C-alpha atoms as an extended CHARMM CRD file, in Angstrom:
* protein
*
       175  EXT
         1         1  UNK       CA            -12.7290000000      -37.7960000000        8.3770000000  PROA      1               0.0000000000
         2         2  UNK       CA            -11.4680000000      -39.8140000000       11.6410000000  PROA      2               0.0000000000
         3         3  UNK       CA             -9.7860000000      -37.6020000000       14.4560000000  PROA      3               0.0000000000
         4         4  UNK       CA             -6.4340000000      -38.9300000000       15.3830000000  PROA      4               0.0000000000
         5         5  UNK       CA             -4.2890000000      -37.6370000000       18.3790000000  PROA      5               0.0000000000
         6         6  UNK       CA             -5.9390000000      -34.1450000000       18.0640000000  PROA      6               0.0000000000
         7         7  UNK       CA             -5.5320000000      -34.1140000000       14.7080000000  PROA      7               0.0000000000
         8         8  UNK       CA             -7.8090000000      -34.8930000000       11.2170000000  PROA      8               0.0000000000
         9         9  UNK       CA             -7.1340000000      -37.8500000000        9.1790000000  PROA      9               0.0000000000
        10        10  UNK       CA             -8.6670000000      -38.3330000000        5.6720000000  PROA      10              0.0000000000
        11        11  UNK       CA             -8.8980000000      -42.1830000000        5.3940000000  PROA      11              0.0000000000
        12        12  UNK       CA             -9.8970000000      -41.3180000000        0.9950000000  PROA      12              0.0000000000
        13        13  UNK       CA             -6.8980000000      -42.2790000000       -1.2550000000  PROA      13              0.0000000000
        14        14  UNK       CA             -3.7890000000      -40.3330000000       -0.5050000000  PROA      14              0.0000000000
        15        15  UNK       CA             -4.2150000000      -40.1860000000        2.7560000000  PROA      15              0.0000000000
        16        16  UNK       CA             -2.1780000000      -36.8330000000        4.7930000000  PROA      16              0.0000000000
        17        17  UNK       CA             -3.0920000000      -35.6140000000        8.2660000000  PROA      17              0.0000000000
        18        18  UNK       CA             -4.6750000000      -31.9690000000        8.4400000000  PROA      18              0.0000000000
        19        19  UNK       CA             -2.8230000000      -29.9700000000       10.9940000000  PROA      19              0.0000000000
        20        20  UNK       CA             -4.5060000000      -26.7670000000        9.7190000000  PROA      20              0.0000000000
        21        21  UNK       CA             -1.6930000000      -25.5420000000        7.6540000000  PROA      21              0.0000000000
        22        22  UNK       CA             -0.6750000000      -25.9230000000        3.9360000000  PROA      22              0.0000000000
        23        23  UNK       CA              2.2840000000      -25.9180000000        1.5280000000  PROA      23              0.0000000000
        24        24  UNK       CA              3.1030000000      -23.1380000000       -1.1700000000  PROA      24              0.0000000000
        25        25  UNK       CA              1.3980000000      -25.4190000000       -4.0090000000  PROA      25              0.0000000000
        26        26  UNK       CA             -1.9560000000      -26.0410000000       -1.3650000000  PROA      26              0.0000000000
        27        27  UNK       CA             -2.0730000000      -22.3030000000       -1.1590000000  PROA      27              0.0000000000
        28        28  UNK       CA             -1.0260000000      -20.9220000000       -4.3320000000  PROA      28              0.0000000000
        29        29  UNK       CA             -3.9760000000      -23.3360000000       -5.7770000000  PROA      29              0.0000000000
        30        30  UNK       CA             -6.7310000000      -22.1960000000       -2.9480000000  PROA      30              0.0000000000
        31        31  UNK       CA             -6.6050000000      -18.6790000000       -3.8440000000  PROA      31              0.0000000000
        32        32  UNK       CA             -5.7510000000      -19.4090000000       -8.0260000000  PROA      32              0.0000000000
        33        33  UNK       CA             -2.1820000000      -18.0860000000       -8.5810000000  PROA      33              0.0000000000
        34        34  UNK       CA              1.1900000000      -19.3750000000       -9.3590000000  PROA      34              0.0000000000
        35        35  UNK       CA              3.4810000000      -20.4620000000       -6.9550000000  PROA      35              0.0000000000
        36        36  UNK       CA              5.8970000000      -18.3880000000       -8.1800000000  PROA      36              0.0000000000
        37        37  UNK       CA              3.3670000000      -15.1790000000       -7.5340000000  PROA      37              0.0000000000
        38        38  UNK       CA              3.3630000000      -16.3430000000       -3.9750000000  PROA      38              0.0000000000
        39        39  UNK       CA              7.0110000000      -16.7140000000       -3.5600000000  PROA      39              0.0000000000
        40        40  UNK       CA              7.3070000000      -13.2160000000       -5.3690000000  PROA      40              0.0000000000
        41        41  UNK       CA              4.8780000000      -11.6760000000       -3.3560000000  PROA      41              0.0000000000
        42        42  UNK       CA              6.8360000000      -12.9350000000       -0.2050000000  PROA      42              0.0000000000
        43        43  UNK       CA             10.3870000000      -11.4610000000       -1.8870000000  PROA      43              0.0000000000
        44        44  UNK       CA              9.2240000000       -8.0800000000       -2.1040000000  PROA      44              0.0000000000
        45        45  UNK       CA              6.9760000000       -7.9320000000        1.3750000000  PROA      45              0.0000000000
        46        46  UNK       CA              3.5200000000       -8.4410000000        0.4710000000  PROA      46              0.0000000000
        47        47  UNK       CA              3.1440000000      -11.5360000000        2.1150000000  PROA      47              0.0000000000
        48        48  UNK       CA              5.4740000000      -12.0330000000        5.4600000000  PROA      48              0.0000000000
        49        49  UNK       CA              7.5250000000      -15.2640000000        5.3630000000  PROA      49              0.0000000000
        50        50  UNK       CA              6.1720000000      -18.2020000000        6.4160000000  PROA      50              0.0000000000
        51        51  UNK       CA              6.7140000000      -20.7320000000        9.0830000000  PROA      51              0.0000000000
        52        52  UNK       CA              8.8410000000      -23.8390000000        7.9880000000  PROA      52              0.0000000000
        53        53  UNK       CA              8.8030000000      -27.4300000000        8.9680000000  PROA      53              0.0000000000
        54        54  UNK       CA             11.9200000000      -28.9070000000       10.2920000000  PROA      54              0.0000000000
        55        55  UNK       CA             12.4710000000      -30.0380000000        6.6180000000  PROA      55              0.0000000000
        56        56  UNK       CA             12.2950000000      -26.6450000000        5.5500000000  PROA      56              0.0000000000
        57        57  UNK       CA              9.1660000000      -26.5660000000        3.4230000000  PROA      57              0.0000000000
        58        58  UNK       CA              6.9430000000      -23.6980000000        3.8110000000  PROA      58              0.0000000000
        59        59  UNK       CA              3.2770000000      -23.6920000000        5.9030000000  PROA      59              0.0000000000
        60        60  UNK       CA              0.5570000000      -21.5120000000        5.6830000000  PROA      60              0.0000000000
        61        61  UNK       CA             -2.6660000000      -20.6790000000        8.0900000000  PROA      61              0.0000000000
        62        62  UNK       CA             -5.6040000000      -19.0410000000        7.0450000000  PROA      62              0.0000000000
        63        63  UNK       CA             -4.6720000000      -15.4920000000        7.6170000000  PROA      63              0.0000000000
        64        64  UNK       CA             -1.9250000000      -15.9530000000        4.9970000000  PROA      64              0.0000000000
        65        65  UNK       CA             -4.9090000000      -17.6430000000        2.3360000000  PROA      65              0.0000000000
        66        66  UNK       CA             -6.9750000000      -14.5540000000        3.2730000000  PROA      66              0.0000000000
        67        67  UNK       CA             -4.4060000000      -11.9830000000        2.8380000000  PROA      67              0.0000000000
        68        68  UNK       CA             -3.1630000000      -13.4340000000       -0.4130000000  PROA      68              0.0000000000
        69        69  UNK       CA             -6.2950000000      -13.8250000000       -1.5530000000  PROA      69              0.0000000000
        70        70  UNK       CA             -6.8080000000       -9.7950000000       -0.5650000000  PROA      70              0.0000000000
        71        71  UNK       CA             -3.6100000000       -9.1850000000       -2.4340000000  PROA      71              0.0000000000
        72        72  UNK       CA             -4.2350000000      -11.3630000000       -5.7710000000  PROA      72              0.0000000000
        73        73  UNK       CA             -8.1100000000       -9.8190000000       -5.9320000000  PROA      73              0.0000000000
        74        74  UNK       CA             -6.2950000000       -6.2160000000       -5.4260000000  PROA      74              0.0000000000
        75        75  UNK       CA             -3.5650000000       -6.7480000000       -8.2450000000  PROA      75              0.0000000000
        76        76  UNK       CA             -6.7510000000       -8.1860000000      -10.3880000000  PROA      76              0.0000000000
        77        77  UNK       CA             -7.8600000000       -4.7940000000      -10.3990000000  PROA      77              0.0000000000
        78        78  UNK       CA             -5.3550000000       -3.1870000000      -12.2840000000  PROA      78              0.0000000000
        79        79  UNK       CA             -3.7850000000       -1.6600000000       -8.7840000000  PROA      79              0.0000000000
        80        80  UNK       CA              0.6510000000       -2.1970000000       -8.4000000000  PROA      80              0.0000000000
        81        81  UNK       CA              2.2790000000       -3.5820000000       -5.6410000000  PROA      81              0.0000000000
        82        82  UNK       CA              3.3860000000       -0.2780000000       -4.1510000000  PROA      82              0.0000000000
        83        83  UNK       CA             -0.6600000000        0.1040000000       -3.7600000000  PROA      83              0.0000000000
        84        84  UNK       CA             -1.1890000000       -3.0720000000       -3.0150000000  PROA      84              0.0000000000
        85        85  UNK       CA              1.4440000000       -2.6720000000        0.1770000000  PROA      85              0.0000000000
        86        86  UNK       CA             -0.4320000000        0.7540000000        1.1620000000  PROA      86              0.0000000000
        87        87  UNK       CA             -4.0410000000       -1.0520000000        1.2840000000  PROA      87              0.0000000000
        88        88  UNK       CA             -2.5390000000       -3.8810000000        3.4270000000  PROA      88              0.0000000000
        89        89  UNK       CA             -2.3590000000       -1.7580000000        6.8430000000  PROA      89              0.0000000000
        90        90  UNK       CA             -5.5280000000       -0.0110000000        6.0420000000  PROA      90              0.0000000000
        91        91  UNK       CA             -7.1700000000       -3.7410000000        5.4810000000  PROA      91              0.0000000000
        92        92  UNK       CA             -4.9850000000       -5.0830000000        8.3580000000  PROA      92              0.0000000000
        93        93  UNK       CA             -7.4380000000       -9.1110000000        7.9560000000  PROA      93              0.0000000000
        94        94  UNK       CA            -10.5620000000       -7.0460000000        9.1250000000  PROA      94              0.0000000000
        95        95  UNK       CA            -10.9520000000       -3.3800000000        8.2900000000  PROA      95              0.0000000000
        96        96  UNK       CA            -13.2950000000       -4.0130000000        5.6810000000  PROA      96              0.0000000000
        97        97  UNK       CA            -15.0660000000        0.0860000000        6.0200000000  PROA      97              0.0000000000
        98        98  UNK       CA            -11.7200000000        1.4920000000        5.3680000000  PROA      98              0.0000000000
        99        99  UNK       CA            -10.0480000000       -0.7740000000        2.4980000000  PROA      99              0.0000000000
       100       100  UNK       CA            -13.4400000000       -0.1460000000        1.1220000000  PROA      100             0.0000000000
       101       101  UNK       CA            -13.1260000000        3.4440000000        0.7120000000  PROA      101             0.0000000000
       102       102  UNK       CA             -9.2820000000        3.1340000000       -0.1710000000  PROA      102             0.0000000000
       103       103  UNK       CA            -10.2060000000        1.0770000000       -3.0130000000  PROA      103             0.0000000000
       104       104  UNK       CA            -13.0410000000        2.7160000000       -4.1370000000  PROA      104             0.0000000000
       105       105  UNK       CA            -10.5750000000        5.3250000000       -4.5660000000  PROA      105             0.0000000000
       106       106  UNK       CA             -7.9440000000        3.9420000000       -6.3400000000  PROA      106             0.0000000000
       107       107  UNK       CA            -10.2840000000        2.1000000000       -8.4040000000  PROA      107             0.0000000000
       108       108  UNK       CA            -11.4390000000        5.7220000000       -9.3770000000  PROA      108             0.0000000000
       109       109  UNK       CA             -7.7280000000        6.8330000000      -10.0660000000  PROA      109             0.0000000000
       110       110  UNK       CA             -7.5210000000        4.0200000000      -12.0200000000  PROA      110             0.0000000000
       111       111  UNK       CA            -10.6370000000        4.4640000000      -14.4170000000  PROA      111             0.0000000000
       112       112  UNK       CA             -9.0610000000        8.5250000000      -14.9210000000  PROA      112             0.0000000000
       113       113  UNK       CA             -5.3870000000        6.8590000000      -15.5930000000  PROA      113             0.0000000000
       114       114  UNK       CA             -7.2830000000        4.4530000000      -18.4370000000  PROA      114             0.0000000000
       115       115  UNK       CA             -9.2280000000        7.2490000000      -19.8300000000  PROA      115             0.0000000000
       116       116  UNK       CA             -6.2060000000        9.1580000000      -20.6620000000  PROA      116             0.0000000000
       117       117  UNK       CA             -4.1060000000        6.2550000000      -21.8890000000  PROA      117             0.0000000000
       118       118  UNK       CA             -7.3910000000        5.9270000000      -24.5530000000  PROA      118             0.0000000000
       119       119  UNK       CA             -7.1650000000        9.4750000000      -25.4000000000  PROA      119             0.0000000000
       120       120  UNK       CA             -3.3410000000        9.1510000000      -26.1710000000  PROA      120             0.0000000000
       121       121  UNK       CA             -4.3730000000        5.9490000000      -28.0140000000  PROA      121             0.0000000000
       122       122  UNK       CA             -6.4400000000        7.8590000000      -29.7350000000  PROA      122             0.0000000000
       123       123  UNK       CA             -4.2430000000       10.4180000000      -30.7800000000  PROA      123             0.0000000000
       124       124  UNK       CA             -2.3060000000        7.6340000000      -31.8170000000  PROA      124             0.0000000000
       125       125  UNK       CA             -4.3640000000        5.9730000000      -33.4340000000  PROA      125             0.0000000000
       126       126  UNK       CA             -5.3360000000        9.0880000000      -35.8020000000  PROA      126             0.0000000000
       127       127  UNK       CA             -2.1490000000        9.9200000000      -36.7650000000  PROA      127             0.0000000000
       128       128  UNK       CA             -0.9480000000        6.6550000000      -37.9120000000  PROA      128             0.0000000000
       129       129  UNK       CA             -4.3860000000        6.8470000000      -39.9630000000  PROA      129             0.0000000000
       130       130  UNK       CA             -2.5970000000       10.0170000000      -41.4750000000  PROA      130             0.0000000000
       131       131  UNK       CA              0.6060000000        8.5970000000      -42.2960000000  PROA      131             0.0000000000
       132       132  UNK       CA             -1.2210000000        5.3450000000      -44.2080000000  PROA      132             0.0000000000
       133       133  UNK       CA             -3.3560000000        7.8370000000      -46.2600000000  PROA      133             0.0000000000
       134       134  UNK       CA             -0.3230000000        9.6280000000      -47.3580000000  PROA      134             0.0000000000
       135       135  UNK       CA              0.9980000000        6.0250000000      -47.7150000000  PROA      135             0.0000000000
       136       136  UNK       CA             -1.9880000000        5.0080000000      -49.8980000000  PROA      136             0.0000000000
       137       137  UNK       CA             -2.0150000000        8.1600000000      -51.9020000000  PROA      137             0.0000000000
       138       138  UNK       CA              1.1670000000        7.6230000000      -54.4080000000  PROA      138             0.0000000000
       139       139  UNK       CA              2.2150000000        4.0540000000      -55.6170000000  PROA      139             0.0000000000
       140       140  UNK       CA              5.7110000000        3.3190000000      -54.4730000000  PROA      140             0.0000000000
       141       141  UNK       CA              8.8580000000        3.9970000000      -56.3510000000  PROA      141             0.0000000000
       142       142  UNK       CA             11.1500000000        1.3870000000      -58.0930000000  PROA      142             0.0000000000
       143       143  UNK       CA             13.6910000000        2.0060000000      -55.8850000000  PROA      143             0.0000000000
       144       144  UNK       CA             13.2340000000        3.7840000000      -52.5720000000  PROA      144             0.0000000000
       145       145  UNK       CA             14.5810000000        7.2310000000      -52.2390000000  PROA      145             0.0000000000
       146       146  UNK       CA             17.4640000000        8.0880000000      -49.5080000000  PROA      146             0.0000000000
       147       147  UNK       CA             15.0610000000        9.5060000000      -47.1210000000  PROA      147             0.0000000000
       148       148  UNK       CA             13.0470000000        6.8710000000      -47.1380000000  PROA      148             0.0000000000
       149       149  UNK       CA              9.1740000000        9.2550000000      -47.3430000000  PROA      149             0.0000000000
       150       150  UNK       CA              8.4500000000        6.5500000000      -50.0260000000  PROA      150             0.0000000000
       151       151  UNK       CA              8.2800000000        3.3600000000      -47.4170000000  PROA      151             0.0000000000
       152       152  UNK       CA              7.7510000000        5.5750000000      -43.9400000000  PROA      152             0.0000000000
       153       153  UNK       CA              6.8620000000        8.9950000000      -44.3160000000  PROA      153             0.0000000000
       154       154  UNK       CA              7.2430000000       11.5010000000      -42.0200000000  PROA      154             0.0000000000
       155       155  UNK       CA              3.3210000000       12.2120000000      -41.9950000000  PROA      155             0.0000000000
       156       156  UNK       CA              1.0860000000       15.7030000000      -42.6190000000  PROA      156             0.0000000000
       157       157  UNK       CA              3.1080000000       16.8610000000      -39.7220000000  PROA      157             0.0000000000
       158       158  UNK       CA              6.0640000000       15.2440000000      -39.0530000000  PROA      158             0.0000000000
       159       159  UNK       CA              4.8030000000       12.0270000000      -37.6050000000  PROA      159             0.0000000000
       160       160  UNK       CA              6.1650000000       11.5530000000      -34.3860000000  PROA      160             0.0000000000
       161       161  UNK       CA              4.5270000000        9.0000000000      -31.8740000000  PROA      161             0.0000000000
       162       162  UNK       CA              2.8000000000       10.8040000000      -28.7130000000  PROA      162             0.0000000000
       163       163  UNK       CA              5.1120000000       11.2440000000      -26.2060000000  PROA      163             0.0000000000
       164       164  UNK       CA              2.7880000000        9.1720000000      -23.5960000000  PROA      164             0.0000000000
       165       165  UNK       CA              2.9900000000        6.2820000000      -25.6370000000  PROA      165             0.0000000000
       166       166  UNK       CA              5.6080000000        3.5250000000      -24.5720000000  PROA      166             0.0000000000
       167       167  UNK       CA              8.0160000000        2.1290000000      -27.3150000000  PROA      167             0.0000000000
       168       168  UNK       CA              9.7040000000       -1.3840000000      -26.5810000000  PROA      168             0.0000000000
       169       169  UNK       CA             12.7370000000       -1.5880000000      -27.8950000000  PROA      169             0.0000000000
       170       170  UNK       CA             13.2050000000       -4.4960000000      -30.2440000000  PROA      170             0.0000000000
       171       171  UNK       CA             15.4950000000       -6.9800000000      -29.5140000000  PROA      171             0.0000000000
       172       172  UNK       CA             18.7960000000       -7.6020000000      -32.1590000000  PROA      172             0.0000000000
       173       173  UNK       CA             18.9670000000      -10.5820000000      -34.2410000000  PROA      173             0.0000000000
       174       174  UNK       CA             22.1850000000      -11.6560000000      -34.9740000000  PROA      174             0.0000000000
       175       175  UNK       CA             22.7730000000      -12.6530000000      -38.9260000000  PROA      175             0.0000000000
């Protein structure tokens, strides 16, 4: 590297001069997300809008790698934005003692939130167990009956997924 009017310049192929600042792609692949997370991220407040050059691209310092780094490692955890946003003043680039104990925390709400998702999994799990054994336990009519027990029963009691557990709706296909 060769200093040049204050500034570093990498004589390797491809040269570019290093003014300590990068673009969305430069920073997006430093801390390992999409560009798109960053610009996301930016949208809804996470990370504060950068500087521009006069051609309007977008630079980044350091603080922004760090705190986007802070952010992706957060969201890696399982925690939402809204969380995410409440660490960030706790944090603040150097508060390291109390984002500690805030994540701690929330890592610990977490780990209670996943144990009763399993539960209602579970749940889940057993009664669709129920409905194939009733399933498996009379061969299939010719023709199915109006009510349609023969193909999807209602279950030992009146199958009915637990109410925790999220249906997607499918999407219509057009014939």
């Amino acid at each position: 590297m060769t200093w040049v009017q204050g500034q570093v310049l990498d004589l390797a192929p491809r040269c570019r001069v290093y003014r300590g600042e990068m673009r969305i792609s430069e920073l997006a692949q430093h801390v390992g997300v999409p560009v798109t997370t960053v610009r996301y991220y930016e949208r809804i407040g996470l990370l504060a809008d950068p500087e521009r050059t006069s051609s309007g691209y977008r630079e980044y310092d350091d603080e922004s790698a760090t705190r986007l780094l802070f952010i992706s490692r957060a969201r890696r955890l399982g925690l939402n934005c809204d969380q995410v946003a409440s660490l960030l003043p706790i944090w603040s680039g150097s508060n390291c003692t109390s984002a500690h104990d805030e994540v701690t925390r929330l890592i610990d709400d977490k780990k209670a939130e996943i144990a009763a998702r399993i539960e209602e999994l579970a749940s889940f799990a057993a009664q669709l167990d129920a409905v194939r054994a009733e399933l498996l336990a009379a061969p299939p009519p010719e023709a199915c009956r109006t009510d349609l027990t023969c193909c999807v029963p209602l279950g030992p009691t009146g199958f009915e997924p637990s109410e925790g557990i999220q249906r997607k709706a499918l999407p219509m296909v057009d014939r």
